[in-house]
GROMACS .gro file of C-alpha atoms in nm:
model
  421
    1UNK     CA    1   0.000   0.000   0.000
    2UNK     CA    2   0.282   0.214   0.118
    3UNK     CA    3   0.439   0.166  -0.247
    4UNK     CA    4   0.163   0.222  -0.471
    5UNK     CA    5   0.063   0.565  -0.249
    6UNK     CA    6   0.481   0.658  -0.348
    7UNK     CA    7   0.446   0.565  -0.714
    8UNK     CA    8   0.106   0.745  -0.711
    9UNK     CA    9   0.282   1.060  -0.583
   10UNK     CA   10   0.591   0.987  -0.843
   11UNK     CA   11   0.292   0.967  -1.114
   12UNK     CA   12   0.180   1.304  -1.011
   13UNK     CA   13   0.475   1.486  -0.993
   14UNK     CA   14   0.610   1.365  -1.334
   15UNK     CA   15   0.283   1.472  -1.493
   16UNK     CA   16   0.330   1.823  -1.348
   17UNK     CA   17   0.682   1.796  -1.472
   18UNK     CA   18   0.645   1.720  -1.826
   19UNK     CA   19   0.305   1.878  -1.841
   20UNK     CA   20   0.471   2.260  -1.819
   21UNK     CA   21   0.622   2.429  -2.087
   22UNK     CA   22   0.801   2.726  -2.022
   23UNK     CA   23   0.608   3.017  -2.201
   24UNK     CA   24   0.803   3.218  -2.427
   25UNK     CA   25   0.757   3.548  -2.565
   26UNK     CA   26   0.467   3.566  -2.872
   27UNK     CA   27   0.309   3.829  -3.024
   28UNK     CA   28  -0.035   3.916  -2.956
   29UNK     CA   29  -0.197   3.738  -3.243
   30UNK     CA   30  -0.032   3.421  -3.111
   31UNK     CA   31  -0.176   3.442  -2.762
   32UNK     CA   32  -0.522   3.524  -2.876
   33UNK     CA   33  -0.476   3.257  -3.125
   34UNK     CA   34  -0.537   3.044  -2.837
   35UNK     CA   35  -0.188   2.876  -2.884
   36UNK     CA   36  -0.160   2.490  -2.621
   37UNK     CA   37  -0.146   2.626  -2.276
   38UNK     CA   38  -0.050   2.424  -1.984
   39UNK     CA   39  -0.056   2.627  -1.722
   40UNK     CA   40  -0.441   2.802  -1.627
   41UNK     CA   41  -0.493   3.106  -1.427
   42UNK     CA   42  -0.790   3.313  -1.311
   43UNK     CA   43  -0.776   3.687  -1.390
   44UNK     CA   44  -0.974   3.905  -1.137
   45UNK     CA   45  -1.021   4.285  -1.185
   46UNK     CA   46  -0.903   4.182  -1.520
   47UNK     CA   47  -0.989   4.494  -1.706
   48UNK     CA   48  -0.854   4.469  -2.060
   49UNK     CA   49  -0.690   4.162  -1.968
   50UNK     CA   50  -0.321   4.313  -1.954
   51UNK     CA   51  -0.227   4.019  -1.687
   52UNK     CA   52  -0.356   3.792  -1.977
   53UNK     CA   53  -0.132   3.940  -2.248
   54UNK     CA   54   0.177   3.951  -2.040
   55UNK     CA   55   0.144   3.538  -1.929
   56UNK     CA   56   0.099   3.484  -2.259
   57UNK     CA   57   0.032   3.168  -2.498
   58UNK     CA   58   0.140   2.914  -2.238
   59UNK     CA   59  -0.091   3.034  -1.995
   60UNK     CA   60  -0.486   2.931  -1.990
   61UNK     CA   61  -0.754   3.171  -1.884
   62UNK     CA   62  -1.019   2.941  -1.712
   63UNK     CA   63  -1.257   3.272  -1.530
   64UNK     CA   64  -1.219   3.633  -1.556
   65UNK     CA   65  -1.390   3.870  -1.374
   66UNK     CA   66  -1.453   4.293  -1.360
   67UNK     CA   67  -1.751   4.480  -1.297
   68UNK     CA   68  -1.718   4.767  -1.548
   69UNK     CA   69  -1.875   4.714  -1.922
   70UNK     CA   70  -1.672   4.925  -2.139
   71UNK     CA   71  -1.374   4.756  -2.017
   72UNK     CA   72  -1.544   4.416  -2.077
   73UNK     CA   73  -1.600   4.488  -2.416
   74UNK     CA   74  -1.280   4.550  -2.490
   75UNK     CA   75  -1.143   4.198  -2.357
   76UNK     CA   76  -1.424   4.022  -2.516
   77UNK     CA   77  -1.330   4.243  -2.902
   78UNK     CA   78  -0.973   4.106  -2.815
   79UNK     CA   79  -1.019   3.775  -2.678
   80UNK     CA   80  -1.252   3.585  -2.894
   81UNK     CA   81  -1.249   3.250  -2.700
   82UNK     CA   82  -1.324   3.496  -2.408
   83UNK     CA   83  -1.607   3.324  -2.263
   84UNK     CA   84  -1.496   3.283  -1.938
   85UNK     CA   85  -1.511   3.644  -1.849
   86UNK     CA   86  -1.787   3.709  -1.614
   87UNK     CA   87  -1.905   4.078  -1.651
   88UNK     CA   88  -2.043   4.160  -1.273
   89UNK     CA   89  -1.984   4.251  -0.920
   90UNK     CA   90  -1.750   4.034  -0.785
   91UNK     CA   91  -1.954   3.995  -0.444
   92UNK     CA   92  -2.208   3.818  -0.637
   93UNK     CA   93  -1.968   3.563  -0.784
   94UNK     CA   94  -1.964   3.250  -0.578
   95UNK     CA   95  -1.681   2.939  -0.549
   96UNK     CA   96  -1.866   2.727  -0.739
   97UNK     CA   97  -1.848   2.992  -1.035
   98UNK     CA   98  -1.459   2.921  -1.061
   99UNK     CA   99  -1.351   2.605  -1.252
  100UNK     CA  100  -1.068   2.317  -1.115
  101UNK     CA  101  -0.761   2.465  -0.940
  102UNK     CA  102  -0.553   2.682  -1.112
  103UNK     CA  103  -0.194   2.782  -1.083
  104UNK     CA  104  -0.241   3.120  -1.034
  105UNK     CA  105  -0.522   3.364  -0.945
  106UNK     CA  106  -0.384   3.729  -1.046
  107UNK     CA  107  -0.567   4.012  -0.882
  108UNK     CA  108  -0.534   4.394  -0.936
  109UNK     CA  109  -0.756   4.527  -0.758
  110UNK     CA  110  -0.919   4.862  -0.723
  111UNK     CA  111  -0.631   5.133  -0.599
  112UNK     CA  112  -0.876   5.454  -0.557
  113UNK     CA  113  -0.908   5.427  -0.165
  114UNK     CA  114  -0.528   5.300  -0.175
  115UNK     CA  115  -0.392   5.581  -0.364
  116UNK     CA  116  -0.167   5.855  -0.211
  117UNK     CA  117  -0.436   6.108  -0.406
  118UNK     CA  118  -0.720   5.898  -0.302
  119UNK     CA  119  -0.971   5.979   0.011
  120UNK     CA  120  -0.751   5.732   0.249
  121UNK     CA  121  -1.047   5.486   0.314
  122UNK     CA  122  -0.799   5.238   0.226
  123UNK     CA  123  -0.932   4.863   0.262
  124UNK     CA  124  -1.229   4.978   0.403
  125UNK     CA  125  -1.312   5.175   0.122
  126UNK     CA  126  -1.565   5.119  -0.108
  127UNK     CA  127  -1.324   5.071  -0.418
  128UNK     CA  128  -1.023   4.939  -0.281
  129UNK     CA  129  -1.232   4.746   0.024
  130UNK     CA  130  -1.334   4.421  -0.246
  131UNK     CA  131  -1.024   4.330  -0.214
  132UNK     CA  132  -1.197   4.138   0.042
  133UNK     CA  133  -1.477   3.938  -0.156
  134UNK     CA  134  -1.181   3.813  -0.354
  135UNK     CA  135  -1.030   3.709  -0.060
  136UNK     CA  136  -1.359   3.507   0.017
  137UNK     CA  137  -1.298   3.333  -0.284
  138UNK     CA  138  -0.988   3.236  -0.200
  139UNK     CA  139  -1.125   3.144   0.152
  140UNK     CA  140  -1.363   2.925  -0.036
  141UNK     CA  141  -1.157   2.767  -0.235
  142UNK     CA  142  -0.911   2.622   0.013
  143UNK     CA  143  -1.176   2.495   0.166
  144UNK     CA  144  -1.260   2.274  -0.114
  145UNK     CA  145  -0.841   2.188  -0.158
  146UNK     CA  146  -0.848   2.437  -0.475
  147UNK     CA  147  -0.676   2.706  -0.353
  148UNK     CA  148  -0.469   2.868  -0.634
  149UNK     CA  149  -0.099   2.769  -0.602
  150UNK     CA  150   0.034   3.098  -0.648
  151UNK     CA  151  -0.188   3.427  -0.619
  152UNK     CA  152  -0.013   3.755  -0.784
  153UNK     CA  153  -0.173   4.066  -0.587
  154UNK     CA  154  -0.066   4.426  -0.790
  155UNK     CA  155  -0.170   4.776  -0.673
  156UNK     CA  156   0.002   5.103  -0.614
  157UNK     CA  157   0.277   5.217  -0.430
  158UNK     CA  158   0.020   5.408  -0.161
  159UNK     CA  159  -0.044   5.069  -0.040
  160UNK     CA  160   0.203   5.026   0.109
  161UNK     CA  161   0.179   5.285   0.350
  162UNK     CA  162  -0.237   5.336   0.321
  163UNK     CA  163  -0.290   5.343   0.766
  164UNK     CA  164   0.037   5.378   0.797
  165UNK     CA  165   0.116   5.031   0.671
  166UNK     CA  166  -0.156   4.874   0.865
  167UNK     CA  167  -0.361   4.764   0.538
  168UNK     CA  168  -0.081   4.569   0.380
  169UNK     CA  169  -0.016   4.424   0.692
  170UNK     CA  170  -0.416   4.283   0.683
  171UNK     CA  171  -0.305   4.166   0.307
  172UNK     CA  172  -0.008   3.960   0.471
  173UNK     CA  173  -0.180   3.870   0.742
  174UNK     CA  174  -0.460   3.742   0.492
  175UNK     CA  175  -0.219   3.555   0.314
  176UNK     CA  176  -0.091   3.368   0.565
  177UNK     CA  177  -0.400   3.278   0.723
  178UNK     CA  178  -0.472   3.059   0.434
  179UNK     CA  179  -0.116   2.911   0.404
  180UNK     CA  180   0.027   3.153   0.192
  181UNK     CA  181   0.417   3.226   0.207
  182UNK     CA  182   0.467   3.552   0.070
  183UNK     CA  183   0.704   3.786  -0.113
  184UNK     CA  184   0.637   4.189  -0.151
  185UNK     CA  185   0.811   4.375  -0.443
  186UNK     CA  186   0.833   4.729  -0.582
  187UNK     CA  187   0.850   4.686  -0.937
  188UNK     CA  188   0.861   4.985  -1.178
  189UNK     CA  189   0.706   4.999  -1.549
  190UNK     CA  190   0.978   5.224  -1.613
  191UNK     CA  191   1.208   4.900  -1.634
  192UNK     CA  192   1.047   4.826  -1.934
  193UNK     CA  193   0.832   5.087  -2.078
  194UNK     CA  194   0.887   5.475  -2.080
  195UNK     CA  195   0.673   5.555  -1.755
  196UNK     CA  196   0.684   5.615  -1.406
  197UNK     CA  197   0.486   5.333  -1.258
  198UNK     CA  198   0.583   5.204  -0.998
  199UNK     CA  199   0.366   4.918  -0.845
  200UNK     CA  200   0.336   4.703  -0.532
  201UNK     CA  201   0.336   4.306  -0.625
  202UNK     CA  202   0.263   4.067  -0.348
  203UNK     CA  203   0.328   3.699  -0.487
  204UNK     CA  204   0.175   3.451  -0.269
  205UNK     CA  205   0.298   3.074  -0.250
  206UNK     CA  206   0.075   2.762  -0.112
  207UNK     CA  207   0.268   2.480   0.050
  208UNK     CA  208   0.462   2.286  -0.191
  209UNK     CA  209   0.509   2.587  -0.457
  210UNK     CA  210   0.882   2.693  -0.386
  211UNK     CA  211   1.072   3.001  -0.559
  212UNK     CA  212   1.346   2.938  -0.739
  213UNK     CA  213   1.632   2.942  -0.463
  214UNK     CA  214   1.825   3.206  -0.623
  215UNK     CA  215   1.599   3.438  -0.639
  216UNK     CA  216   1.541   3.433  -0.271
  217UNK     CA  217   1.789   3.676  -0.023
  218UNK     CA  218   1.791   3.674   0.350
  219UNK     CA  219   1.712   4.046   0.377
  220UNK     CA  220   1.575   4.325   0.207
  221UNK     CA  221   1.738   4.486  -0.092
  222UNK     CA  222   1.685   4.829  -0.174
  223UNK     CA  223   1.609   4.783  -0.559
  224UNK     CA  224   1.311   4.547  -0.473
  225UNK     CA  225   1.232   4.654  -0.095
  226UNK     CA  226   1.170   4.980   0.014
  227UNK     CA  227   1.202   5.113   0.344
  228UNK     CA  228   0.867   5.180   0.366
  229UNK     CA  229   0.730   4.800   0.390
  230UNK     CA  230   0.939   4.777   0.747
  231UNK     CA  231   0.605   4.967   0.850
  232UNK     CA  232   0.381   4.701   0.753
  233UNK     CA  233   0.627   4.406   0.904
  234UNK     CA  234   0.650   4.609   1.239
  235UNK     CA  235   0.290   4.557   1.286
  236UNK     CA  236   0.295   4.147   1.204
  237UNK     CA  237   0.265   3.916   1.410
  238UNK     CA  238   0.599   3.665   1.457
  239UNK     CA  239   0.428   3.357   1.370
  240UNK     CA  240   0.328   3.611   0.950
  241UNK     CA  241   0.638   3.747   1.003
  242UNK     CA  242   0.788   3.359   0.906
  243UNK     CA  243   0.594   3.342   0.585
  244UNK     CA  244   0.795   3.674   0.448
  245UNK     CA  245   0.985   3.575   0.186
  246UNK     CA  246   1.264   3.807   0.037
  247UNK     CA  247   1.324   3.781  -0.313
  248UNK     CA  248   1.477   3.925  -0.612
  249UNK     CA  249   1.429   3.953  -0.969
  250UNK     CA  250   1.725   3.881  -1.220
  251UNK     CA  251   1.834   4.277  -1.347
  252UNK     CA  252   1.629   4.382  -1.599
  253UNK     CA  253   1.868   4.463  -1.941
  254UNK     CA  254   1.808   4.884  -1.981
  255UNK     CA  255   1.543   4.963  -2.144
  256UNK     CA  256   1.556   5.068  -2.532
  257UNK     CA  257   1.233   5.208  -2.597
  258UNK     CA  258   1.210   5.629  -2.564
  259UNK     CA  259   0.901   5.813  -2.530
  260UNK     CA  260   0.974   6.001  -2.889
  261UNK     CA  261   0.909   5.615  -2.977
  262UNK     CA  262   0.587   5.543  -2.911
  263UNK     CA  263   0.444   5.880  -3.065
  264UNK     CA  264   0.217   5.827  -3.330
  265UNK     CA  265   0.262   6.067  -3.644
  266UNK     CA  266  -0.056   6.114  -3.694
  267UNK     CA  267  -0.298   6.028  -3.423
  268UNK     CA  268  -0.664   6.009  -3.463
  269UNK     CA  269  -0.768   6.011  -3.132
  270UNK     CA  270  -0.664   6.382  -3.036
  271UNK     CA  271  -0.519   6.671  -3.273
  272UNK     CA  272  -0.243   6.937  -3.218
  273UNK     CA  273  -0.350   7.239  -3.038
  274UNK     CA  274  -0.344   7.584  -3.186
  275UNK     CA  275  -0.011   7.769  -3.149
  276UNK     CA  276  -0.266   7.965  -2.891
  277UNK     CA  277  -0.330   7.682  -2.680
  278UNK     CA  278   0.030   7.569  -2.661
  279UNK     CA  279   0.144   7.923  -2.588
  280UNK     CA  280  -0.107   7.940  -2.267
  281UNK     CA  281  -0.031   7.601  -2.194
  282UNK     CA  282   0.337   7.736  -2.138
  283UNK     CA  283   0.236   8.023  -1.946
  284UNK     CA  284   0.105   7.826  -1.655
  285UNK     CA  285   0.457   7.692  -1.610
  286UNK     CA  286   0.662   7.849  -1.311
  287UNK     CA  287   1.048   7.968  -1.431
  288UNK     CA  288   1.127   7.647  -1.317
  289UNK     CA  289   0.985   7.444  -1.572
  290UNK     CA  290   1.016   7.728  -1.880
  291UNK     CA  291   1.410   7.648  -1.818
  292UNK     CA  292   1.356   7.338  -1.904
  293UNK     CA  293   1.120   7.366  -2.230
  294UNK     CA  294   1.414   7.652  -2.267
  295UNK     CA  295   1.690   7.378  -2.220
  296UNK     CA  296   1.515   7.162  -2.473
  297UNK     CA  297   1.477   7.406  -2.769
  298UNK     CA  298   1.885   7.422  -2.725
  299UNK     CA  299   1.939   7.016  -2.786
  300UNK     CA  300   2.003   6.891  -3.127
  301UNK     CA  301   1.771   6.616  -3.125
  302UNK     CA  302   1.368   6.615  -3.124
  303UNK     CA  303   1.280   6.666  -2.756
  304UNK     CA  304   0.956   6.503  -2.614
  305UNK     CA  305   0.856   6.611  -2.267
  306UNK     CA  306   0.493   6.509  -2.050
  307UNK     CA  307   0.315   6.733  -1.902
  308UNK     CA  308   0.039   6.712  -1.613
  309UNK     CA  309  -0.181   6.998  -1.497
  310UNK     CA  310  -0.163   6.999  -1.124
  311UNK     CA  311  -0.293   7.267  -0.862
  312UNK     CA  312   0.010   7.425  -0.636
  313UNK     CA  313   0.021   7.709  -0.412
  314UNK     CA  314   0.179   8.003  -0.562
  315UNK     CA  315   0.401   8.279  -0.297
  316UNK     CA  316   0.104   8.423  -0.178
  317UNK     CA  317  -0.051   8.086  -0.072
  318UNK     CA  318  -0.303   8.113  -0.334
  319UNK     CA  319  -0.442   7.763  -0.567
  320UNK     CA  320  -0.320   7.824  -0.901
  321UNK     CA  321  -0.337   7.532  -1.157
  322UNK     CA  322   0.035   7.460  -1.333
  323UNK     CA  323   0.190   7.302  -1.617
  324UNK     CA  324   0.480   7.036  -1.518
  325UNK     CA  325   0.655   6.925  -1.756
  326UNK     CA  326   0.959   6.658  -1.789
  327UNK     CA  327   1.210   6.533  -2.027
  328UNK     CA  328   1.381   6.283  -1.880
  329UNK     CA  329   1.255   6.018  -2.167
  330UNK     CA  330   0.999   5.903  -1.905
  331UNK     CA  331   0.624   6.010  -1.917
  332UNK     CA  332   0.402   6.087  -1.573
  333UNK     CA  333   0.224   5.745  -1.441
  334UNK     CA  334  -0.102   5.699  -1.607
  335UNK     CA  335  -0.414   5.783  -1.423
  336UNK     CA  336  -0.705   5.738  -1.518
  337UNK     CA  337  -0.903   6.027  -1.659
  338UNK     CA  338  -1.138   6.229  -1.390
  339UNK     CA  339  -1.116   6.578  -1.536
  340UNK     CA  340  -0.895   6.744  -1.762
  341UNK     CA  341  -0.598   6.751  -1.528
  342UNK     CA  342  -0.593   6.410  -1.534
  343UNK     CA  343  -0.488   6.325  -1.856
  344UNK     CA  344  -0.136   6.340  -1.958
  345UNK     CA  345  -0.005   6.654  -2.248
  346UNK     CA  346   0.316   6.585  -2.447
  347UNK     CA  347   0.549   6.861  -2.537
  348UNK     CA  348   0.712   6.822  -2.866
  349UNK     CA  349   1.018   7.054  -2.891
  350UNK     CA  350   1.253   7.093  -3.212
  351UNK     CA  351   1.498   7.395  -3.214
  352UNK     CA  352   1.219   7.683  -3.180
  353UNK     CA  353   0.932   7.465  -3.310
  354UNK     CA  354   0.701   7.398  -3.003
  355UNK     CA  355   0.394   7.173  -3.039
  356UNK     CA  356   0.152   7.037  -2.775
  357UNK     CA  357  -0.163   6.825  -2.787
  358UNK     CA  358  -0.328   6.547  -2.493
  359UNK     CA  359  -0.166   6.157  -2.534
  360UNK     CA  360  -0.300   5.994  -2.787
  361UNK     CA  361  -0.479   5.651  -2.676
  362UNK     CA  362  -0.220   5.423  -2.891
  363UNK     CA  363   0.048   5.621  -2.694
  364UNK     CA  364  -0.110   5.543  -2.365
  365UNK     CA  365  -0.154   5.172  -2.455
  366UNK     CA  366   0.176   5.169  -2.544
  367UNK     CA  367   0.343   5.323  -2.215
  368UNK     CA  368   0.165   5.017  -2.068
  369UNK     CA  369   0.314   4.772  -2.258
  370UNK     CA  370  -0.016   4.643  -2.498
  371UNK     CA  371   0.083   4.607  -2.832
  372UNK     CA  372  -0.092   4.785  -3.138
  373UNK     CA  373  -0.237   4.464  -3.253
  374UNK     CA  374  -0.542   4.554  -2.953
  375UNK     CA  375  -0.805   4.721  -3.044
  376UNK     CA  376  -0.872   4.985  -2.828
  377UNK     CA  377  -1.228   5.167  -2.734
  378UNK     CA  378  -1.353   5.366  -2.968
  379UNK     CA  379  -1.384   5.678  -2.739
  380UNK     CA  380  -1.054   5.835  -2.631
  381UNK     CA  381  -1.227   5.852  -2.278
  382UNK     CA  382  -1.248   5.499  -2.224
  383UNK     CA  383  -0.944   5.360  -2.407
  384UNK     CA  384  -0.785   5.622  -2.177
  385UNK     CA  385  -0.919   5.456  -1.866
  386UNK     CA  386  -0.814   5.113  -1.982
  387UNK     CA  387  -0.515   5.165  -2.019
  388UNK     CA  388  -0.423   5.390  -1.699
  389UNK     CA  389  -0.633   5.144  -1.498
  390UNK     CA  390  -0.440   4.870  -1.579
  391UNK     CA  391  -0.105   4.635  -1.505
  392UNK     CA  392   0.182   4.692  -1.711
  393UNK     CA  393   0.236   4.409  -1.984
  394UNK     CA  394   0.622   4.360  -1.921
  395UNK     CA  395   0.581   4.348  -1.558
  396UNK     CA  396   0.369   4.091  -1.574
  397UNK     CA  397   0.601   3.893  -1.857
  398UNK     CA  398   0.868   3.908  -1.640
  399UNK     CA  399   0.732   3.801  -1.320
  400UNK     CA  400   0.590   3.521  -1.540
  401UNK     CA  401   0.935   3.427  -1.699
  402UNK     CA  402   1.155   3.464  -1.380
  403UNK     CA  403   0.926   3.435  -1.091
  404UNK     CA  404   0.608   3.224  -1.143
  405UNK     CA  405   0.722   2.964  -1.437
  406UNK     CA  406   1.028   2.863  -1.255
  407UNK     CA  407   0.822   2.823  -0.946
  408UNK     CA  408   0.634   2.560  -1.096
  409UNK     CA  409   0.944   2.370  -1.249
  410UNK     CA  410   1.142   2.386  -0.891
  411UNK     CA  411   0.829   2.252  -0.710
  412UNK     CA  412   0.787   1.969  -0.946
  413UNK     CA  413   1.166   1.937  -0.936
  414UNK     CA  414   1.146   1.882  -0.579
  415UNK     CA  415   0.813   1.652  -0.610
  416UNK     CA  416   0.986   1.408  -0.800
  417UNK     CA  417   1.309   1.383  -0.560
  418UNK     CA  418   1.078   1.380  -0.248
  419UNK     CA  419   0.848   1.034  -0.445
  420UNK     CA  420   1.199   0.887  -0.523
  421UNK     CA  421   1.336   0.935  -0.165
   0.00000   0.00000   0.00000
């Protein structure tokens, strides 16, 4: 008996073993194509499905989930086989709505009550707060031994500090509850893409799911760790504190793509303004930033700088709304749009030539990583919101290609040696 329960766990493990493929990069066409997966996944909050691009061909959607329509749309337009997205409040999904197990749940949840320019509800919040009815799911899935091997939680950096650290510190605490080992990271877009996004991952691993061991340190490491998650694992309990798991991603080679790269020449989506609108558009910049457009009419090259409208006391302590604008070859992070001063302006600068008009919404798409095979929303507000509500596509490749994949070869690795022993 003792034998055939060893060869049945041998059986196992070899299946897992020779059943993954790593996935390797494809172009869009190719992952919609609905290429052999072996690996499945449940994408909640899915949005576009941005998680779902990044995993790629050798990953298999089995449920998707978000509650807003327009955003639907677009992942059923660009996933035709898409019809395991479930367009709905996620309270009102229930366990038995999610297929099998899968080997990762990803989740990016709602960041409004999260956000540093949010209202600081945090996880109580109305937004941010359903972070919880996923967690139910997860809750309820364990229960019936389908808890996802690895869960992939993504929101932004405010988390991290949101109640001065005390709502990531729920998230860990969470985590462990239900078995979870768990690794925080800081990873920004910028890596990859030219924008300032940096993001808060939180990988989670069940028993038996092991990181590859050289990814894993035995402290924090600035590039991955910031100082500010010590407030969060202040507040933990010692027995949470144990699941923490340090890691670190291999170095990401530097980035080649500019942000005079992904301009279109001639969007559709917005036009130029009038040399009117660009010349008031420059006088609500403080000296400050007119050095710099001044700076960048000197350089020899095309200059492309992003601009957001923000509101800033002037000397007198009076609200006066200004133009920022950088050129560092890095846009502003994405938001998504709420107003006019929400939505990101490029500056395009040649000798004495100065042109401005909004992003376009292929440019936007682009600083996120989705390639221009997806089709976008028709209406610039919602293709907008899409994309600035969204994951970044590289990020998620390369957790999938250095984090996640490997997890699942070491584990089965280390399956097979334990059935032999």
């Amino acid at each position: 008996m003792k034998q055939d329960s060893r060869q049945h766990t041998l059986d196992r493990a070899l299946d897992r073993a020779l059943a993954y493929r790593p996935s390797q990069r494809t172009t869009f066409a190719q992952t919609v194509a609905g290429a052999p997966a072996s690996l499945h996944f449940y994408e909640f909050f899915a949005g576009g499905g941005m998680a779902r691009i990044g995993l790629g061909s050798g990953w298999s959607c089995r449920f998707a989930n978000d509650i807003d329509e327009n955003k639907a749309k677009a992942y059923q337009r660009n996933f035709q086989d898409s019809d395991e997205l479930v367009v709905g409040d996620i309270a009102k999904i229930a366990v038995a709505d999610l297929p099998g197990r899968v080997h990762l749940a990803w989740a990016s949840f709602p960041c409004q009550d999260l956000s540093l320019a949010g209202n600081g509800a945090g996880l109580k919040g109305e937004r941010s707060g359903v972070f919880w009815e996923f967690w139910r799911l997860v809750q309820g899935l364990r229960a019936e031994h389908r808890a996802p091997r690895i869960i992939v939680l993504e929101n932004v950096y405010g988390a991290i500090t949101s109640h001065e650290g005390r709502d990531m510190a729920a998230i860990c605490t969470a985590l462990a509850g239900e078995g979870y080992r768990f690794a925080p990271l800081v990873i920004d877009a910028a890596q990859f893409v030219p924008q300032s996004r940096p993001r808060l991952f939180i990988v989670g691993f069940a028993d038996g799911i092991h990181p590859p061991v050289d990814l894993v340190c035995p402290a924090p490491l600035t590039a991955w760790h910031p100082e500010a998650f010590g407030m969060s694992f202040d507040l933990l309990d010692e027995a949470v504190r144990q699941r923490w798991l340090w890691l670190r991603l291999p170095e990401v080679p530097a980035r080649a793509l500019r942000l005079v790269d992904i301009l279109e020449e001639e969007p559709t989506s917005v036009k130029w303004h009038s040399a009117m609108e660009t010349q008031q558009l420059l006088s609500m910049m403080t000296p400050i930033h007119l050095e710099k457009v001044k700076a960048a009419k000197k350089a020899k090259v095309k200059m492309v700088g992003a601009i957001y409208k923000r509101t800033r006391l002037d000397d007198q302590g009076v609200k006066r709304q200004r133009a920022e604008v950088r050129f560092d070859d890095v846009a502003g992070c994405l938001r998504t749009p709420a107003g006019g001063s929400s939505r990101q302006i490029i500056l395009v600068v040649q000798g004495e030539k100065v042109m401005s008009r909004l992003l376009s919404s292929r440019e936007a798409a682009r600083l996120m990583g989705i390639p221009d095979s997806y089709i976008l929303p028709a209406r610039y507000n919602d293709a907008y919101h899409l994309a600035g509500d969204g994951v970044a596509v590289p990020v998620v490749s390369w957790l999938a290609r250095h984090l996640i994949e490997p997890a699942f070869v070491v584990s089965a690795a280390s399956a097979v040696n334990e059935a032999v022993e």
